[in-house]
Coordinates of C-alpha atoms in Angstrom, one line a residue:
M1 CA 24.4 -11.3 -6.0
T2 CA 23.6 -9.7 -2.8
D3 CA 21.1 -12.0 -0.2
R4 CA 18.9 -8.4 -0.1
Q5 CA 16.5 -8.6 -2.4
L6 CA 14.2 -6.4 -4.1
V7 CA 10.5 -6.3 -3.2
L8 CA 7.8 -5.5 -5.6
N9 CA 3.9 -5.2 -5.3
L10 CA 1.4 -5.2 -7.5
F11 CA -0.3 -2.0 -6.5
S12 CA -4.2 0.3 -7.3
P13 CA -3.7 1.6 -10.9
P14 CA -4.2 5.6 -10.9
F15 CA -8.5 6.4 -11.5
E16 CA -7.7 7.5 -15.0
A17 CA -5.8 4.3 -16.1
W18 CA -9.3 3.2 -16.8
R19 CA -9.9 5.8 -19.2
Q20 CA -7.0 4.6 -21.4
P21 CA -8.2 3.4 -25.2
D22 CA -6.8 0.0 -24.9
V23 CA -8.6 -0.4 -21.4
D24 CA -12.3 -2.3 -20.6
A25 CA -13.2 0.0 -17.9
G26 CA -15.2 -3.3 -17.1
R27 CA -12.2 -4.9 -15.9
A28 CA -12.5 -2.7 -12.5
W29 CA -15.3 -5.1 -11.5
S30 CA -14.8 -8.0 -13.2
I31 CA -13.8 -11.0 -10.7
D32 CA -11.6 -12.8 -14.3
A33 CA -10.1 -10.0 -15.2
L34 CA -8.8 -9.0 -11.5
V35 CA -7.6 -12.4 -11.0
R36 CA -5.7 -12.4 -14.1
L37 CA -4.0 -9.2 -13.1
A38 CA -3.3 -11.3 -9.9
Q39 CA -2.3 -14.2 -11.9
D40 CA 0.0 -12.3 -13.9
A41 CA 1.8 -10.7 -11.0
E42 CA 2.2 -14.1 -9.6
R43 CA 3.8 -15.3 -13.2
A44 CA 6.3 -12.5 -12.3
L45 CA 7.1 -13.2 -8.9
F46 CA 5.8 -10.7 -7.5
D47 CA 5.8 -10.2 -3.6
A48 CA 2.0 -9.4 -2.9
I49 CA -0.6 -7.6 -4.5
F50 CA -1.7 -4.6 -2.7
L51 CA -5.3 -2.6 -2.8
A52 CA -5.8 1.3 -1.4
D53 CA -9.5 1.8 -0.4
S54 CA -11.6 4.2 0.5
P55 CA -15.1 3.5 1.2
S56 CA -17.0 6.4 -0.8
L57 CA -17.9 8.1 -3.7
G58 CA -16.5 11.2 -2.4
E59 CA -13.1 11.3 -4.9
G60 CA -15.8 10.5 -8.5
Y61 CA -15.2 6.9 -9.0
T62 CA -15.9 3.4 -7.2
T63 CA -13.9 0.6 -6.7
P64 CA -14.5 -3.1 -5.3
E65 CA -14.0 -3.7 -1.7
P66 CA -10.6 -5.2 -1.2
F67 CA -10.8 -7.6 0.9
T68 CA -13.1 -9.7 -0.8
I69 CA -11.4 -9.2 -4.2
L70 CA -8.2 -10.5 -2.2
S71 CA -10.2 -13.4 -1.1
V72 CA -10.9 -14.5 -4.2
I73 CA -8.0 -14.1 -5.4
A74 CA -6.6 -16.3 -3.2
A75 CA -8.3 -19.5 -4.3
H76 CA -6.8 -19.0 -7.5
T77 CA -3.1 -18.0 -6.6
T78 CA -0.2 -19.7 -4.8
Y79 CA 2.2 -17.6 -4.2
L80 CA 1.5 -14.2 -4.2
G81 CA 0.9 -12.2 -1.5
L82 CA -2.5 -10.9 -0.6
A83 CA -2.7 -7.1 1.1
P84 CA -5.7 -5.6 1.9
T85 CA -6.9 -1.9 3.0
I86 CA -8.8 -1.8 6.0
L87 CA -9.6 1.8 7.9
T88 CA -8.7 2.2 11.5
T89 CA -11.6 5.1 11.9
Y90 CA -14.4 3.3 10.5
T91 CA -13.9 -0.4 11.6
E92 CA -13.8 -2.7 14.3
P93 CA -10.2 -4.5 15.7
Y94 CA -11.6 -7.6 17.0
N95 CA -13.7 -8.2 13.0
T96 CA -10.6 -6.9 11.1
A97 CA -8.3 -9.0 13.1
R98 CA -10.3 -12.4 12.8
K99 CA -11.1 -11.5 9.0
I100 CA -7.4 -10.9 8.0
A101 CA -6.2 -14.1 10.4
T102 CA -9.0 -16.2 8.3
L103 CA -7.8 -15.2 5.0
D104 CA -3.7 -15.9 6.9
Q105 CA -4.5 -19.6 7.5
L106 CA -6.7 -20.6 4.8
T107 CA -3.8 -19.2 2.3
G108 CA -1.3 -20.5 4.4
G109 CA 0.6 -17.6 5.5
R110 CA 0.4 -14.8 2.6
V111 CA -1.9 -11.8 4.2
G112 CA -0.9 -8.7 5.3
W113 CA -3.4 -5.5 6.4
N114 CA -2.8 -2.1 5.3
A115 CA -3.8 -0.1 8.5
V116 CA -4.3 3.6 7.6
T117 CA -6.9 5.9 9.3
G118 CA -8.2 7.2 6.4
S119 CA -7.8 10.6 5.0
Q120 CA -11.3 11.4 3.0
P121 CA -13.6 13.4 5.3
S122 CA -16.6 12.1 2.7
V123 CA -16.2 8.8 4.3
A124 CA -17.8 10.2 7.9
P125 CA -21.3 10.3 6.3
N126 CA -21.8 6.7 5.7
F127 CA -21.2 5.6 8.8
G128 CA -23.2 8.1 11.0
P129 CA -23.8 11.6 12.2
T130 CA -20.1 12.2 13.3
A131 CA -17.9 14.1 11.4
H132 CA -14.6 12.7 10.2
P133 CA -12.1 12.8 13.0
E134 CA -9.3 15.5 12.8
H135 CA -5.7 14.3 12.1
A136 CA -4.5 13.7 15.5
L137 CA -7.6 11.8 16.8
R138 CA -7.5 9.4 13.4
Y139 CA -4.2 8.5 14.9
E140 CA -4.8 8.2 18.3
R141 CA -7.7 6.0 17.6
G142 CA -5.3 3.6 15.0
E143 CA -2.8 3.5 17.7
E144 CA -5.4 1.6 20.4
Y145 CA -6.3 -0.4 17.2
I146 CA -3.4 -1.5 16.0
E147 CA -1.8 -2.5 19.5
I148 CA -5.1 -4.4 19.9
V149 CA -4.9 -6.1 16.5
K150 CA -1.5 -7.5 17.5
A151 CA -2.2 -8.4 21.0
L152 CA -5.3 -10.6 19.7
W153 CA -2.8 -12.0 16.8
D154 CA -0.3 -12.9 19.1
S155 CA -2.6 -14.6 21.9
W156 CA -2.9 -18.1 20.6
E157 CA 0.8 -19.9 21.7
P158 CA 1.9 -21.7 18.7
D159 CA 1.2 -25.3 20.4
A160 CA -2.5 -24.5 21.7
F161 CA -3.5 -27.1 19.7
V162 CA -3.2 -30.7 21.9
A163 CA -4.6 -33.1 19.3
G164 CA -7.1 -34.3 16.6
P165 CA -7.7 -32.4 13.3
W166 CA -8.5 -28.9 12.9
P167 CA -11.5 -27.0 13.3
T168 CA -12.3 -30.2 16.0
A169 CA -8.7 -30.6 17.6
T170 CA -8.8 -30.9 21.3
L171 CA -7.0 -27.0 22.7
D172 CA -4.9 -26.4 25.4
H173 CA -6.8 -23.2 26.8
D174 CA -3.8 -22.6 29.1
K175 CA -2.5 -21.4 25.4
I176 CA -5.1 -18.9 24.4
H177 CA -4.7 -15.6 26.5
P178 CA -7.4 -13.0 26.8
V179 CA -6.9 -9.6 25.4
P180 CA -7.9 -7.0 28.0
F181 CA -7.8 -3.2 26.8
R182 CA -8.8 -0.1 28.4
G183 CA -8.1 2.8 26.6
K184 CA -9.8 6.3 25.3
H185 CA -11.3 5.1 22.4
F186 CA -11.8 1.1 22.8
Q187 CA -12.5 -1.5 26.2
L188 CA -12.8 -4.7 25.5
D189 CA -11.8 -8.2 27.1
A190 CA -11.1 -10.3 24.3
L191 CA -10.9 -14.0 23.6
F192 CA -9.7 -14.7 20.3
N193 CA -11.2 -17.8 18.0
V194 CA -8.6 -17.9 15.0
P195 CA -5.1 -20.2 15.8
R196 CA -1.9 -17.7 15.6
S197 CA -0.6 -17.4 11.8
P198 CA 1.5 -19.7 9.5
Q199 CA 3.6 -16.7 9.8
G200 CA 3.8 -15.9 13.2
R201 CA 1.9 -12.5 12.4
P202 CA 0.3 -11.4 9.2
V203 CA 2.5 -8.2 7.7
I204 CA 1.2 -4.9 8.8
F205 CA 1.8 -2.5 6.3
H206 CA 1.2 1.4 7.4
A207 CA 1.0 4.5 4.7
G208 CA 1.5 7.4 7.2
S209 CA 3.8 10.1 6.1
S210 CA 3.3 12.6 8.5
D211 CA 5.6 13.1 11.4
T212 CA 2.6 10.9 13.4
G213 CA 2.1 8.5 11.0
R214 CA 6.1 8.1 10.9
D215 CA 6.3 7.2 14.4
Q216 CA 3.6 4.9 14.6
G217 CA 4.8 3.1 11.3
A218 CA 8.2 2.9 13.1
R219 CA 6.2 1.2 16.0
H220 CA 4.1 -1.2 14.3
A221 CA 4.9 -1.5 10.7
D222 CA 6.8 -4.0 8.7
A223 CA 6.6 -2.3 5.3
I224 CA 5.8 1.4 5.3
F225 CA 4.0 2.6 1.5
T226 CA 4.8 6.0 1.1
A227 CA 4.9 8.8 -1.9
Q228 CA 8.5 10.2 -2.8
P229 CA 8.8 11.6 -6.3
T230 CA 12.3 12.2 -5.9
I231 CA 15.1 10.1 -5.0
E232 CA 16.4 12.9 -2.9
A233 CA 13.4 13.3 -1.1
A234 CA 12.8 9.6 -0.7
R235 CA 16.9 9.2 0.9
E236 CA 15.5 11.4 3.1
F237 CA 12.5 9.7 4.4
Y238 CA 14.4 6.6 4.4
Q239 CA 17.2 7.5 6.9
D240 CA 14.3 9.4 8.9
F241 CA 11.9 6.4 8.9
K242 CA 14.8 3.7 10.1
R243 CA 15.9 6.2 12.6
R244 CA 12.6 6.1 14.2
V245 CA 12.3 2.2 14.2
A246 CA 15.9 2.2 15.7
G247 CA 14.3 4.5 18.1
F248 CA 11.7 2.1 19.1
G249 CA 14.0 -0.7 20.0
R250 CA 13.2 -2.4 16.2
N251 CA 16.2 -3.6 13.9
P252 CA 15.6 -1.1 11.0
A253 CA 16.4 -4.0 8.6
H254 CA 12.5 -5.3 9.6
A255 CA 10.6 -2.4 8.6
L256 CA 10.7 -2.0 4.9
V257 CA 10.8 1.2 3.0
L258 CA 8.3 0.7 -0.3
P259 CA 7.3 4.0 -2.1
G260 CA 5.0 4.1 -5.2
I261 CA 6.2 4.0 -8.7
L262 CA 4.5 4.5 -11.6
P263 CA 7.1 3.7 -15.0
I264 CA 6.3 4.7 -18.3
I265 CA 8.2 2.6 -20.9
G266 CA 9.3 2.9 -24.2
S267 CA 11.7 1.0 -26.5
T268 CA 13.2 4.3 -26.9
E269 CA 13.1 7.5 -24.9
A270 CA 10.8 9.5 -27.3
E271 CA 8.7 6.5 -27.3
A272 CA 8.1 6.5 -23.6
E273 CA 7.4 10.4 -23.5
A274 CA 4.9 10.2 -26.2
A275 CA 3.3 7.3 -23.8
L276 CA 3.0 9.5 -20.9
E277 CA 1.1 12.2 -23.5
A278 CA -0.9 9.7 -24.5
F279 CA -1.9 9.1 -21.2
N280 CA -1.8 12.8 -20.5
A281 CA -4.3 13.3 -23.6
N282 CA -7.2 10.8 -22.5
V283 CA -6.9 12.5 -19.1
D284 CA -10.6 14.1 -18.3
L285 CA -9.3 17.4 -16.8
D286 CA -12.4 18.6 -15.3
Q287 CA -12.9 16.1 -13.6
A288 CA -9.2 15.5 -12.1
I289 CA -9.1 18.8 -10.6
V290 CA -12.2 17.8 -8.7
R291 CA -11.0 14.7 -7.9
L292 CA -7.6 16.4 -6.5
H293 CA -9.8 19.1 -4.7
H294 CA -11.7 15.9 -2.7
Q295 CA -8.4 13.8 -2.3
I296 CA -6.2 16.6 -0.5
G297 CA -8.0 19.8 -0.7
L298 CA -6.3 21.4 -3.5
D299 CA -8.6 23.7 -5.2
V300 CA -7.2 24.8 -8.9
R301 CA -10.5 25.7 -10.0
G302 CA -11.1 29.2 -11.6
L303 CA -6.7 29.6 -11.5
D304 CA -4.6 29.9 -14.6
L305 CA -3.8 26.3 -15.6
D306 CA -0.9 27.7 -17.3
A307 CA 0.5 29.1 -14.3
P308 CA 2.4 28.0 -11.3
I309 CA -0.3 27.3 -8.1
P310 CA -0.2 30.7 -5.7
A311 CA 1.4 29.6 -2.0
A312 CA -1.9 30.9 -0.7
V313 CA -3.7 28.3 -2.6
W314 CA -1.3 25.8 -1.6
D315 CA -1.4 26.9 2.2
A316 CA -5.3 25.9 2.3
A317 CA -4.3 22.2 0.9
G318 CA -3.9 19.1 3.1
Q319 CA -6.2 19.6 6.1
S320 CA -6.8 15.7 5.7
F321 CA -4.4 14.6 3.5
T322 CA -1.1 16.8 5.3
S323 CA 1.7 14.9 4.0
R324 CA 0.6 13.6 0.7
A325 CA 0.3 17.7 -0.1
A326 CA 3.2 18.7 1.2
V327 CA 5.3 15.7 -0.9
M328 CA 3.4 17.3 -4.3
R329 CA 3.8 20.9 -3.1
A330 CA 7.4 20.3 -2.8
E331 CA 7.8 18.7 -6.4
A332 CA 5.8 21.4 -8.2
E333 CA 7.5 24.2 -6.2
Q334 CA 11.0 22.5 -7.0
G335 CA 10.1 21.6 -10.5
G336 CA 8.4 25.2 -11.6
F337 CA 5.2 23.2 -12.7
T338 CA 1.9 24.9 -13.7
A339 CA -1.4 24.4 -12.2
R340 CA -1.9 21.8 -15.4
Q341 CA 1.4 19.9 -14.8
V342 CA 0.4 19.3 -10.8
V343 CA -3.0 18.2 -12.0
L344 CA -1.6 15.6 -14.9
R345 CA 1.1 14.6 -12.6
A346 CA -1.0 13.7 -9.5
T347 CA -3.5 12.4 -11.9
A348 CA -0.8 9.5 -12.8
A349 CA 1.4 9.4 -9.8
F350 CA -0.5 11.2 -7.3
G351 CA 2.9 11.9 -5.5
H352 CA 4.5 8.9 -6.5
H353 CA 7.8 8.3 -8.5
L354 CA 7.3 8.8 -12.1
I355 CA 9.8 7.4 -14.4
V356 CA 9.4 7.8 -18.2
G357 CA 12.0 6.0 -20.6
T358 CA 13.4 2.7 -21.9
P359 CA 13.2 -0.6 -19.8
E360 CA 17.1 -0.1 -19.4
Q361 CA 16.4 3.4 -17.8
V362 CA 13.7 1.8 -15.9
A363 CA 15.7 -1.0 -14.8
D364 CA 18.9 1.5 -13.6
D365 CA 16.8 3.6 -12.0
I366 CA 14.9 1.6 -9.6
E367 CA 18.7 -0.2 -8.9
L368 CA 20.1 3.3 -7.9
W369 CA 16.8 3.8 -5.5
F370 CA 17.3 0.2 -4.3
R371 CA 21.2 0.3 -3.5
T372 CA 21.8 4.0 -2.6
G373 CA 19.5 4.1 0.4
A374 CA 15.9 5.3 -0.9
A375 CA 13.4 2.4 -0.8
D376 CA 13.4 -1.5 -0.2
G377 CA 11.4 -2.1 -3.0
F378 CA 8.5 -0.3 -4.7
N379 CA 4.7 -0.2 -5.0
Y380 CA 4.4 -0.7 -8.5
R381 CA 1.1 1.0 -10.2
I382 CA 0.1 -0.1 -13.7
P383 CA 0.0 3.2 -15.9
G384 CA -2.8 1.6 -18.2
G385 CA -4.1 -1.7 -19.5
R386 CA -1.6 -5.3 -19.6
E387 CA 0.4 -4.0 -22.2
P388 CA 2.2 -1.7 -19.6
L389 CA 2.7 -4.7 -17.3
E390 CA 3.6 -7.2 -20.0
Q391 CA 6.5 -4.2 -21.1
F392 CA 7.8 -4.2 -17.2
I393 CA 7.7 -7.6 -16.6
N394 CA 9.1 -9.0 -20.0
H395 CA 11.5 -6.2 -20.4
V396 CA 12.3 -4.6 -16.7
L397 CA 12.0 -7.8 -14.6
P398 CA 15.0 -9.8 -16.7
L399 CA 17.6 -6.8 -16.0
L400 CA 16.6 -6.6 -12.8
Q401 CA 17.0 -10.5 -12.0
G402 CA 20.2 -9.9 -13.8
K403 CA 21.1 -7.4 -11.8
G404 CA 21.2 -9.9 -9.3
I405 CA 18.0 -7.8 -6.9
F406 CA 15.3 -9.8 -7.9
R407 CA 14.1 -13.2 -7.1
K408 CA 14.3 -16.0 -10.1
E409 CA 11.5 -18.4 -8.3
Y410 CA 9.6 -18.3 -5.4
T411 CA 11.9 -19.5 -2.0
T412 CA 8.5 -19.8 0.7
Q413 CA 4.9 -19.3 0.5
T414 CA 4.5 -16.4 3.5
L415 CA 4.2 -13.1 2.4
R416 CA 6.7 -12.7 5.5
G417 CA 9.2 -14.8 3.6
H418 CA 9.2 -13.5 0.7
Y419 CA 10.0 -10.1 2.8
G420 CA 12.6 -11.9 4.1
L421 CA 11.5 -10.7 7.6
P422 CA 11.7 -13.0 10.3
V423 CA 8.8 -14.6 12.5
P424 CA 7.6 -11.8 15.1
P425 CA 8.4 -13.1 18.8
R426 CA 5.4 -13.1 21.0

């Protein structure tokens, strides 16, 4: 058995998963159903539940705000990590630091934060008359934002309590340090009001795969979420990211690489392929085309869907979500995909790794990525209702446990502990 263990997070499902015939679409807004989903993940020994977010209706669908969901789930789980997305472009660092740190305290150290800038221009009108900032400016603001949040979380020394029970305990104010900050986007003199995390600091996630995004993740992230459709692309990303982490003076083993994965499982290959065909048959293609245009700027409206996408159309895409458009273009050109195939693959996997096969094939594929420098773990996307999740839990996870790369029980309560990450120094 290896000491290095596979990370598995339960990730937000693709939108079209809610259109599958065995899925009750009302579950998306049912807290009872979402709690059951999280409890299923904890029963299966997943590390965390990881929720993406976009505070916009621009992509044509609606989901609950993730921090609220995970706050409720926290009360109904014991070990499962909780990782909401909070955008750095449209929120303030003190409020984010306080919300995450509070939930982290209340759960004994089970919380992380997915620090992303937000790629969708349709978000901007919800927050005022200013246009959506361009890529470089978003990352510039995000850099200051993350620095502030980390400084706030580190501003309490572990022994700042002197005596007495929380919250009326006597405090040693010499061990609670002000956080002055003067930057282009933020100027503040903050005094944080939440004690240091039980896990030292909440886990920081990042999801930038552009050159700027990789650097920001390498400076700050405990784990980076990325879309890599092939093992070759994943290995290249993995090596590049770990090199950048080392370049910033950090231990590459302490910055995990977590690609997304969407397994379509059948008892035979033919059954798995039929399941993928059934998934695609329930896709509203017109809606999917519009959504893809909103997501990455790829506009295939009016094109021959059974022919490849012209280079000029790809060139016009990706003005906001540059890295994802590049990943999807490379996959399409390498695979010789038609426009229809691009739309369907984007609907299911959105640039993430799509594996179709038996439980043994899925487990072998996961092991190969894990052991050969392509991933430290995965964000697992559910392709439908409970049945695909149960297939994965009952038929794939035991195989991974048998390979010695996935836990058979929780050995710690904190999210940082699940990931095998050390407590960061102040």
